[in-house]
Amino acid sequence: MANDTFTALAHPIRREIVERLSGGAATVGEASRGLGVSKPTISRHLKLLEEAGVVTRMIDGRTHRLGLRPETLADAAEWIENQRTRWERLFDMVGEHLEERR
């Protein structure tokens, strides 16, 4: 679940596509314009984003529109927040321990 999302977001081109879609749904051309890679490469990046559940595709005739799936990104954000909270607690404990040793 969250690992798929992080794998999908690991590549800068995929992150750029997600950033572009954060403003709302867009056609494949709009979401990928100017990225400097071939159409087959874009297709592979989009396939990975779709398989991870980060992006959804709506097809209307020949027009393919992409949109973000916020629930998938929310799962990843929740995992990050849980990790941040855990590490803050651990750092606090280490800080307290070091203070006691002084």
JSON list of C-alpha atoms in Angstrom, two decimals:
[
{"chain": "A", "resi": 1, "resn": "MET", "atom": "CA", "xyz": [0.00, 0.00, 0.00]},
{"chain": "A", "resi": 2, "resn": "ALA", "atom": "CA", "xyz": [2.21, 2.85, 1.22]},
{"chain": "A", "resi": 3, "resn": "ASN", "atom": "CA", "xyz": [5.32, 1.20, -0.23]},
{"chain": "A", "resi": 4, "resn": "ASP", "atom": "CA", "xyz": [3.72, 1.22, -3.69]},
{"chain": "A", "resi": 5, "resn": "THR", "atom": "CA", "xyz": [3.04, 4.92, -3.29]},
{"chain": "A", "resi": 6, "resn": "PHE", "atom": "CA", "xyz": [6.61, 5.65, -2.28]},
{"chain": "A", "resi": 7, "resn": "THR", "atom": "CA", "xyz": [7.93, 3.57, -5.18]},
{"chain": "A", "resi": 8, "resn": "ALA", "atom": "CA", "xyz": [5.65, 5.50, -7.54]},
{"chain": "A", "resi": 9, "resn": "LEU", "atom": "CA", "xyz": [6.87, 8.83, -6.16]},
{"chain": "A", "resi": 10, "resn": "ALA", "atom": "CA", "xyz": [10.55, 7.84, -6.19]},
{"chain": "A", "resi": 11, "resn": "HIS", "atom": "CA", "xyz": [11.17, 9.11, -9.72]},
{"chain": "A", "resi": 12, "resn": "PRO", "atom": "CA", "xyz": [11.33, 12.87, -10.45]},
{"chain": "A", "resi": 13, "resn": "ILE", "atom": "CA", "xyz": [9.23, 12.59, -13.61]},
{"chain": "A", "resi": 14, "resn": "ARG", "atom": "CA", "xyz": [6.44, 10.83, -11.73]},
{"chain": "A", "resi": 15, "resn": "ARG", "atom": "CA", "xyz": [6.64, 13.41, -8.93]},
{"chain": "A", "resi": 16, "resn": "GLU", "atom": "CA", "xyz": [6.34, 16.18, -11.53]},
{"chain": "A", "resi": 17, "resn": "ILE", "atom": "CA", "xyz": [3.26, 14.54, -13.02]},
{"chain": "A", "resi": 18, "resn": "VAL", "atom": "CA", "xyz": [1.71, 14.28, -9.55]},
{"chain": "A", "resi": 19, "resn": "GLU", "atom": "CA", "xyz": [2.51, 17.95, -8.89]},
{"chain": "A", "resi": 20, "resn": "ARG", "atom": "CA", "xyz": [0.86, 18.93, -12.16]},
{"chain": "A", "resi": 21, "resn": "LEU", "atom": "CA", "xyz": [-2.24, 16.89, -11.29]},
{"chain": "A", "resi": 22, "resn": "SER", "atom": "CA", "xyz": [-2.46, 18.49, -7.85]},
{"chain": "A", "resi": 23, "resn": "GLY", "atom": "CA", "xyz": [-4.09, 21.45, -9.59]},
{"chain": "A", "resi": 24, "resn": "GLY", "atom": "CA", "xyz": [-6.85, 19.21, -10.95]},
{"chain": "A", "resi": 25, "resn": "ALA", "atom": "CA", "xyz": [-7.46, 16.59, -13.58]},
{"chain": "A", "resi": 26, "resn": "ALA", "atom": "CA", "xyz": [-5.56, 16.95, -16.85]},
{"chain": "A", "resi": 27, "resn": "THR", "atom": "CA", "xyz": [-5.16, 15.16, -20.13]},
{"chain": "A", "resi": 28, "resn": "VAL", "atom": "CA", "xyz": [-2.14, 12.91, -20.57]},
{"chain": "A", "resi": 29, "resn": "GLY", "atom": "CA", "xyz": [-0.64, 15.55, -22.86]},
{"chain": "A", "resi": 30, "resn": "GLU", "atom": "CA", "xyz": [-1.16, 18.34, -20.33]},
{"chain": "A", "resi": 31, "resn": "ALA", "atom": "CA", "xyz": [0.28, 16.28, -17.48]},
{"chain": "A", "resi": 32, "resn": "SER", "atom": "CA", "xyz": [3.36, 15.19, -19.43]},
{"chain": "A", "resi": 33, "resn": "ARG", "atom": "CA", "xyz": [4.12, 18.14, -21.73]},
{"chain": "A", "resi": 34, "resn": "GLY", "atom": "CA", "xyz": [7.71, 19.34, -21.67]},
{"chain": "A", "resi": 35, "resn": "LEU", "atom": "CA", "xyz": [9.14, 16.53, -19.55]},
{"chain": "A", "resi": 36, "resn": "GLY", "atom": "CA", "xyz": [11.72, 15.74, -22.22]},
{"chain": "A", "resi": 37, "resn": "VAL", "atom": "CA", "xyz": [11.04, 12.02, -22.53]},
{"chain": "A", "resi": 38, "resn": "SER", "atom": "CA", "xyz": [9.38, 9.86, -25.18]},
{"chain": "A", "resi": 39, "resn": "LYS", "atom": "CA", "xyz": [5.71, 8.91, -25.21]},
{"chain": "A", "resi": 40, "resn": "PRO", "atom": "CA", "xyz": [6.53, 5.25, -24.41]},
{"chain": "A", "resi": 41, "resn": "THR", "atom": "CA", "xyz": [8.50, 6.42, -21.38]},
{"chain": "A", "resi": 42, "resn": "ILE", "atom": "CA", "xyz": [5.58, 8.60, -20.25]},
{"chain": "A", "resi": 43, "resn": "SER", "atom": "CA", "xyz": [3.28, 5.59, -20.69]},
{"chain": "A", "resi": 44, "resn": "ARG", "atom": "CA", "xyz": [5.51, 3.47, -18.44]},
{"chain": "A", "resi": 45, "resn": "HIS", "atom": "CA", "xyz": [5.60, 6.20, -15.77]},
{"chain": "A", "resi": 46, "resn": "LEU", "atom": "CA", "xyz": [1.81, 6.61, -15.92]},
{"chain": "A", "resi": 47, "resn": "LYS", "atom": "CA", "xyz": [1.29, 2.85, -15.73]},
{"chain": "A", "resi": 48, "resn": "LEU", "atom": "CA", "xyz": [3.36, 2.70, -12.54]},
{"chain": "A", "resi": 49, "resn": "LEU", "atom": "CA", "xyz": [1.42, 5.62, -11.02]},
{"chain": "A", "resi": 50, "resn": "GLU", "atom": "CA", "xyz": [-1.88, 3.95, -11.92]},
{"chain": "A", "resi": 51, "resn": "GLU", "atom": "CA", "xyz": [-0.83, 0.53, -10.61]},
{"chain": "A", "resi": 52, "resn": "ALA", "atom": "CA", "xyz": [0.22, 2.13, -7.32]},
{"chain": "A", "resi": 53, "resn": "GLY", "atom": "CA", "xyz": [-3.19, 3.79, -7.07]},
{"chain": "A", "resi": 54, "resn": "VAL", "atom": "CA", "xyz": [-1.75, 7.31, -7.07]},
{"chain": "A", "resi": 55, "resn": "VAL", "atom": "CA", "xyz": [-3.36, 8.30, -10.37]},
{"chain": "A", "resi": 56, "resn": "THR", "atom": "CA", "xyz": [-6.62, 7.31, -12.00]},
{"chain": "A", "resi": 57, "resn": "ARG", "atom": "CA", "xyz": [-7.41, 7.50, -15.70]},
{"chain": "A", "resi": 58, "resn": "MET", "atom": "CA", "xyz": [-10.80, 8.45, -17.13]},
{"chain": "A", "resi": 59, "resn": "ILE", "atom": "CA", "xyz": [-11.30, 7.69, -20.83]},
{"chain": "A", "resi": 60, "resn": "ASP", "atom": "CA", "xyz": [-13.81, 9.65, -22.90]},
{"chain": "A", "resi": 61, "resn": "GLY", "atom": "CA", "xyz": [-13.46, 8.60, -26.51]},
{"chain": "A", "resi": 62, "resn": "ARG", "atom": "CA", "xyz": [-9.89, 9.39, -27.51]},
{"chain": "A", "resi": 63, "resn": "THR", "atom": "CA", "xyz": [-9.31, 11.71, -24.57]},
{"chain": "A", "resi": 64, "resn": "HIS", "atom": "CA", "xyz": [-7.58, 10.28, -21.53]},
{"chain": "A", "resi": 65, "resn": "ARG", "atom": "CA", "xyz": [-7.84, 12.43, -18.40]},
{"chain": "A", "resi": 66, "resn": "LEU", "atom": "CA", "xyz": [-5.73, 11.78, -15.35]},
{"chain": "A", "resi": 67, "resn": "GLY", "atom": "CA", "xyz": [-6.59, 12.62, -11.77]},
{"chain": "A", "resi": 68, "resn": "LEU", "atom": "CA", "xyz": [-5.02, 12.07, -8.39]},
{"chain": "A", "resi": 69, "resn": "ARG", "atom": "CA", "xyz": [-6.38, 9.57, -5.89]},
{"chain": "A", "resi": 70, "resn": "PRO", "atom": "CA", "xyz": [-6.09, 11.57, -2.66]},
{"chain": "A", "resi": 71, "resn": "GLU", "atom": "CA", "xyz": [-6.84, 8.57, -0.43]},
{"chain": "A", "resi": 72, "resn": "THR", "atom": "CA", "xyz": [-3.67, 6.84, -1.63]},
{"chain": "A", "resi": 73, "resn": "LEU", "atom": "CA", "xyz": [-1.57, 9.92, -0.97]},
{"chain": "A", "resi": 74, "resn": "ALA", "atom": "CA", "xyz": [-3.29, 10.32, 2.41]},
{"chain": "A", "resi": 75, "resn": "ASP", "atom": "CA", "xyz": [-2.18, 6.80, 3.40]},
{"chain": "A", "resi": 76, "resn": "ALA", "atom": "CA", "xyz": [1.42, 7.69, 2.58]},
{"chain": "A", "resi": 77, "resn": "ALA", "atom": "CA", "xyz": [1.15, 11.00, 4.44]},
{"chain": "A", "resi": 78, "resn": "GLU", "atom": "CA", "xyz": [-0.24, 9.19, 7.48]},
{"chain": "A", "resi": 79, "resn": "TRP", "atom": "CA", "xyz": [2.68, 6.75, 7.46]},
{"chain": "A", "resi": 80, "resn": "ILE", "atom": "CA", "xyz": [5.15, 9.65, 7.25]},
{"chain": "A", "resi": 81, "resn": "GLU", "atom": "CA", "xyz": [3.42, 11.45, 10.14]},
{"chain": "A", "resi": 82, "resn": "ASN", "atom": "CA", "xyz": [3.51, 8.29, 12.29]},
{"chain": "A", "resi": 83, "resn": "GLN", "atom": "CA", "xyz": [7.23, 7.93, 11.61]},
{"chain": "A", "resi": 84, "resn": "ARG", "atom": "CA", "xyz": [7.87, 11.59, 12.40]},
{"chain": "A", "resi": 85, "resn": "THR", "atom": "CA", "xyz": [6.03, 11.26, 15.72]},
{"chain": "A", "resi": 86, "resn": "ARG", "atom": "CA", "xyz": [7.93, 8.09, 16.59]},
{"chain": "A", "resi": 87, "resn": "TRP", "atom": "CA", "xyz": [11.33, 9.64, 15.83]},
{"chain": "A", "resi": 88, "resn": "GLU", "atom": "CA", "xyz": [10.52, 12.80, 17.77]},
{"chain": "A", "resi": 89, "resn": "ARG", "atom": "CA", "xyz": [9.70, 10.66, 20.83]},
{"chain": "A", "resi": 90, "resn": "LEU", "atom": "CA", "xyz": [12.96, 8.75, 20.43]},
{"chain": "A", "resi": 91, "resn": "PHE", "atom": "CA", "xyz": [14.98, 11.96, 20.08]},
{"chain": "A", "resi": 92, "resn": "ASP", "atom": "CA", "xyz": [13.26, 13.38, 23.17]},
{"chain": "A", "resi": 93, "resn": "MET", "atom": "CA", "xyz": [14.19, 10.26, 25.14]},
{"chain": "A", "resi": 94, "resn": "VAL", "atom": "CA", "xyz": [17.82, 10.49, 23.99]},
{"chain": "A", "resi": 95, "resn": "GLY", "atom": "CA", "xyz": [17.87, 14.19, 24.88]},
{"chain": "A", "resi": 96, "resn": "GLU", "atom": "CA", "xyz": [16.48, 13.49, 28.34]},
{"chain": "A", "resi": 97, "resn": "HIS", "atom": "CA", "xyz": [19.03, 10.72, 28.86]},
{"chain": "A", "resi": 98, "resn": "LEU", "atom": "CA", "xyz": [21.89, 13.02, 27.86]},
{"chain": "A", "resi": 99, "resn": "GLU", "atom": "CA", "xyz": [20.61, 15.75, 30.19]},
{"chain": "A", "resi": 100, "resn": "GLU", "atom": "CA", "xyz": [20.49, 13.29, 33.10]},
{"chain": "A", "resi": 101, "resn": "ARG", "atom": "CA", "xyz": [24.09, 12.28, 32.43]},
{"chain": "A", "resi": 102, "resn": "ARG", "atom": "CA", "xyz": [25.32, 15.88, 32.80]}
]
